[in-house]
Coordinates of C-alpha atoms in Angstrom, one line a residue:
M4 CA 13.5 26.7 46.3
T5 CA 11.2 29.6 47.2
V6 CA 8.6 31.1 44.9
S7 CA 7.3 34.7 45.4
V8 CA 4.1 36.4 44.3
I9 CA 4.4 39.9 42.9
L10 CA 1.5 42.3 42.2
H11 CA 2.8 44.6 39.5
D12 CA -0.3 46.7 38.9
T13 CA -4.0 46.9 39.5
A14 CA -6.4 48.8 37.2
G15 CA -10.0 49.9 38.0
A16 CA -9.6 49.5 41.8
T17 CA -10.4 51.9 44.5
D18 CA -7.9 52.5 47.3
A19 CA -9.8 50.2 49.6
E20 CA -10.0 47.5 46.9
L21 CA -6.3 47.8 46.2
A22 CA -5.5 47.4 49.9
F23 CA -7.7 44.3 50.0
I24 CA -6.1 42.8 46.9
R25 CA -2.6 43.4 48.2
Q26 CA -3.5 41.7 51.5
S27 CA -4.9 38.7 49.5
V28 CA -1.6 38.6 47.4
A29 CA 0.3 38.4 50.7
L30 CA -1.8 35.4 51.7
L31 CA -1.2 33.8 48.3
R32 CA 2.5 34.3 48.9
E33 CA 2.2 32.7 52.3
A34 CA 0.4 29.7 50.8
V35 CA 2.8 28.9 48.0
Q36 CA 5.8 29.3 50.4
A37 CA 4.3 27.1 53.1
P38 CA 6.1 23.9 53.9
G39 CA 4.2 21.0 52.3
F40 CA 2.5 23.1 49.6
G41 CA 4.7 21.8 46.9
G42 CA 4.2 18.2 48.0
S43 CA 0.5 18.7 48.0
V44 CA 0.6 20.0 44.4
R45 CA 2.9 17.2 43.3
Q46 CA 0.7 14.5 44.9
A47 CA -2.7 15.9 44.1
D48 CA -5.3 13.8 42.2
Y49 CA -5.8 15.6 38.9
S50 CA -8.4 14.5 36.4
S51 CA -6.3 16.6 34.0
A52 CA -3.3 18.9 34.0
S53 CA -3.6 20.1 30.5
W54 CA -1.0 22.8 29.5
Q55 CA -1.1 24.8 26.3
G56 CA 2.0 26.3 24.8
R57 CA 2.1 29.6 23.0
H58 CA 1.8 27.8 19.6
G59 CA -1.4 26.1 20.7
N60 CA -0.1 22.6 21.4
I61 CA -1.6 21.0 24.4
R62 CA 0.1 18.3 26.5
E63 CA -0.7 16.6 29.8
L64 CA 1.6 17.3 32.8
D65 CA 1.9 15.3 35.9
G66 CA 2.0 16.7 39.4
E67 CA 5.7 17.3 39.2
G68 CA 5.2 19.3 36.0
V69 CA 2.5 21.4 37.6
W70 CA 4.7 22.2 40.6
D71 CA 7.7 22.9 38.3
R72 CA 5.7 25.7 36.5
I73 CA 4.6 27.2 39.9
V74 CA 7.8 27.1 41.8
H75 CA 9.8 28.5 38.9
G76 CA 7.1 31.1 38.2
R77 CA 6.7 30.1 34.6
E78 CA 4.2 32.3 32.9
S79 CA 3.5 31.1 29.3
G80 CA 6.2 32.0 26.9
H81 CA 8.5 33.4 29.6
C82 CA 11.5 32.0 31.4
G83 CA 10.8 31.3 35.1
D84 CA 11.9 34.0 37.6
H85 CA 10.7 32.2 40.7
A86 CA 7.7 34.6 41.0
L87 CA 4.1 34.5 40.2
N88 CA 3.7 37.7 38.4
L89 CA 0.2 39.3 38.7
S90 CA -1.5 42.2 37.0
V91 CA -5.2 42.6 37.9
E92 CA -7.9 44.6 36.3
I93 CA -11.2 44.9 38.1
A94 CA -13.9 44.4 35.5
D95 CA -17.7 44.5 35.4
L96 CA -18.3 40.8 34.7
P97 CA -21.8 39.2 35.0
D98 CA -22.8 38.7 38.6
D99 CA -24.2 35.5 40.2
A100 CA -27.8 36.7 40.3
D101 CA -28.9 34.0 37.9
G102 CA -26.4 31.4 39.0
K103 CA -24.1 32.0 36.1
G104 CA -21.8 34.6 37.6
V105 CA -18.3 35.2 36.2
I106 CA -15.7 35.5 38.9
G107 CA -12.7 36.0 36.7
A108 CA -11.5 35.9 33.1
T109 CA -8.0 35.3 31.7
R110 CA -6.8 34.9 28.2
I111 CA -4.6 31.8 28.1
G112 CA -1.0 32.8 28.7
T113 CA -1.5 36.5 29.1
L114 CA -2.0 39.3 31.7
P115 CA -3.9 41.0 33.0
I116 CA -6.2 38.9 35.1
F117 CA -9.8 40.2 34.9
S118 CA -11.4 40.0 38.3
A119 CA -15.1 40.6 38.8
R120 CA -16.0 43.7 40.7
W121 CA -19.0 42.0 42.2
F122 CA -16.9 39.1 43.5
L123 CA -14.3 41.4 45.0
A124 CA -17.1 43.3 46.7
R125 CA -18.5 40.0 48.2
C126 CA -15.1 39.0 49.4
M127 CA -14.5 42.4 51.0
A128 CA -18.0 42.4 52.7
A129 CA -17.2 39.0 54.2
D130 CA -13.6 40.0 55.0
D131 CA -12.5 36.9 53.1
R132 CA -9.0 37.3 51.7
V133 CA -8.4 33.6 51.5
N134 CA -11.0 32.9 48.8
Y135 CA -9.7 35.9 46.9
A136 CA -6.2 34.5 47.1
A137 CA -7.5 31.2 45.8
H138 CA -9.2 33.0 42.9
L139 CA -5.9 34.8 42.0
M140 CA -4.1 31.4 42.0
H141 CA -6.7 29.9 39.7
Q142 CA -6.3 32.7 37.3
W143 CA -2.5 32.7 37.4
M144 CA -2.6 29.0 36.4
H145 CA -4.2 30.2 33.1
V146 CA -1.5 32.8 32.7
S147 CA 1.0 29.9 33.1
G148 CA -0.8 28.1 30.3
F149 CA -3.1 25.6 32.1
V150 CA -6.5 25.0 30.5
H151 CA -9.7 23.4 31.7
K152 CA -11.1 20.2 30.2
R153 CA -14.7 20.2 29.1
D154 CA -15.8 17.5 31.6
G155 CA -16.1 20.2 34.2
D156 CA -15.4 17.9 37.1
G157 CA -13.5 20.5 39.1
R158 CA -10.3 18.3 39.3
D159 CA -8.2 19.9 36.6
A160 CA -5.0 21.7 37.6
P161 CA -6.3 25.3 38.0
S162 CA -9.2 24.2 40.2
V163 CA -7.2 21.8 42.3
V164 CA -4.3 24.2 43.0
S165 CA -6.8 26.9 43.8
R166 CA -8.4 24.6 46.5
L167 CA -4.9 23.7 47.8
V168 CA -4.2 27.4 48.4
R169 CA -7.4 27.7 50.5
R170 CA -6.7 24.5 52.3
T171 CA -3.1 25.6 53.1
L172 CA -4.4 28.9 54.6
E173 CA -7.3 27.4 56.5
A174 CA -5.3 26.4 59.6
K175 CA -4.1 29.9 60.3
H176 CA -6.8 32.0 58.6
G177 CA -9.8 29.8 58.8
E178 CA -11.9 32.5 60.5
Q179 CA -11.7 34.5 57.3
I180 CA -13.2 31.8 55.0
D181 CA -16.8 32.4 54.1
A182 CA -18.6 29.1 53.2
Q183 CA -20.8 30.8 50.6
L184 CA -17.8 32.3 48.8
T185 CA -16.0 28.9 48.9
A186 CA -19.1 27.4 47.2
L187 CA -19.0 30.1 44.6
V188 CA -15.3 29.6 43.8
T189 CA -15.7 25.8 43.7
Q190 CA -18.9 25.9 41.6
S191 CA -17.4 28.4 39.2
A192 CA -14.9 25.9 37.9
D193 CA -17.7 23.7 36.6
G194 CA -18.6 26.1 33.9
C195 CA -15.3 27.8 33.4
D196 CA -14.7 28.7 29.8
C197 CA -11.9 31.2 30.4
C198 CA -9.1 29.7 28.3
R199 CA -10.5 27.4 25.6
V200 CA -10.7 30.0 22.9
A201 CA -8.0 32.7 23.0
D202 CA -9.8 35.3 21.0
A203 CA -13.3 34.8 22.5
P204 CA -15.1 37.8 23.9
L205 CA -14.2 38.6 27.5
D206 CA -17.6 37.5 28.9
A207 CA -17.2 34.1 27.3
R208 CA -14.2 33.3 29.4
A209 CA -15.7 32.7 32.8
A210 CA -13.9 31.3 35.8

């Protein structure tokens, strides 16, 4: 069973940014379609794989449940169409100057994904489409309904699957991966508050 990744629209992006995002989406598609990716997702060590339905009920999924939502392209409240559907809006989110940067923000179960302009610029400067693809995967997991636990150990489903995307792409595209951006993406999960309160202000939903 093959899952695709479809970028439907992008708001607030320049032509150069749009081209970079599209290339990153192509890498994300390559990662989720790679042999062994599904097995990695199913067998990963999750501290939590908490999924929240449209009516607010939260339940824990296992690795099989996580992969089922990905491979069927199950956005929250929608039937699966075997595609990760993305809409991205480039937003002026707080940068990392004080160590509290916001890379992305996503209301649980909804599009668009809000992606930080400063983070996109850093990825473009480093020519690092891999970490941007991992960032998009992290945010899509929230669109699907996955939430972070408050322990912030970086082993919940959005964080783990994001890392698996980067790891899957590393063999073929490792020269693109910038270590500082990897650290930013990894550290951002520790304080991620993007999906705990559905009606919180945008800048309170960091990822």
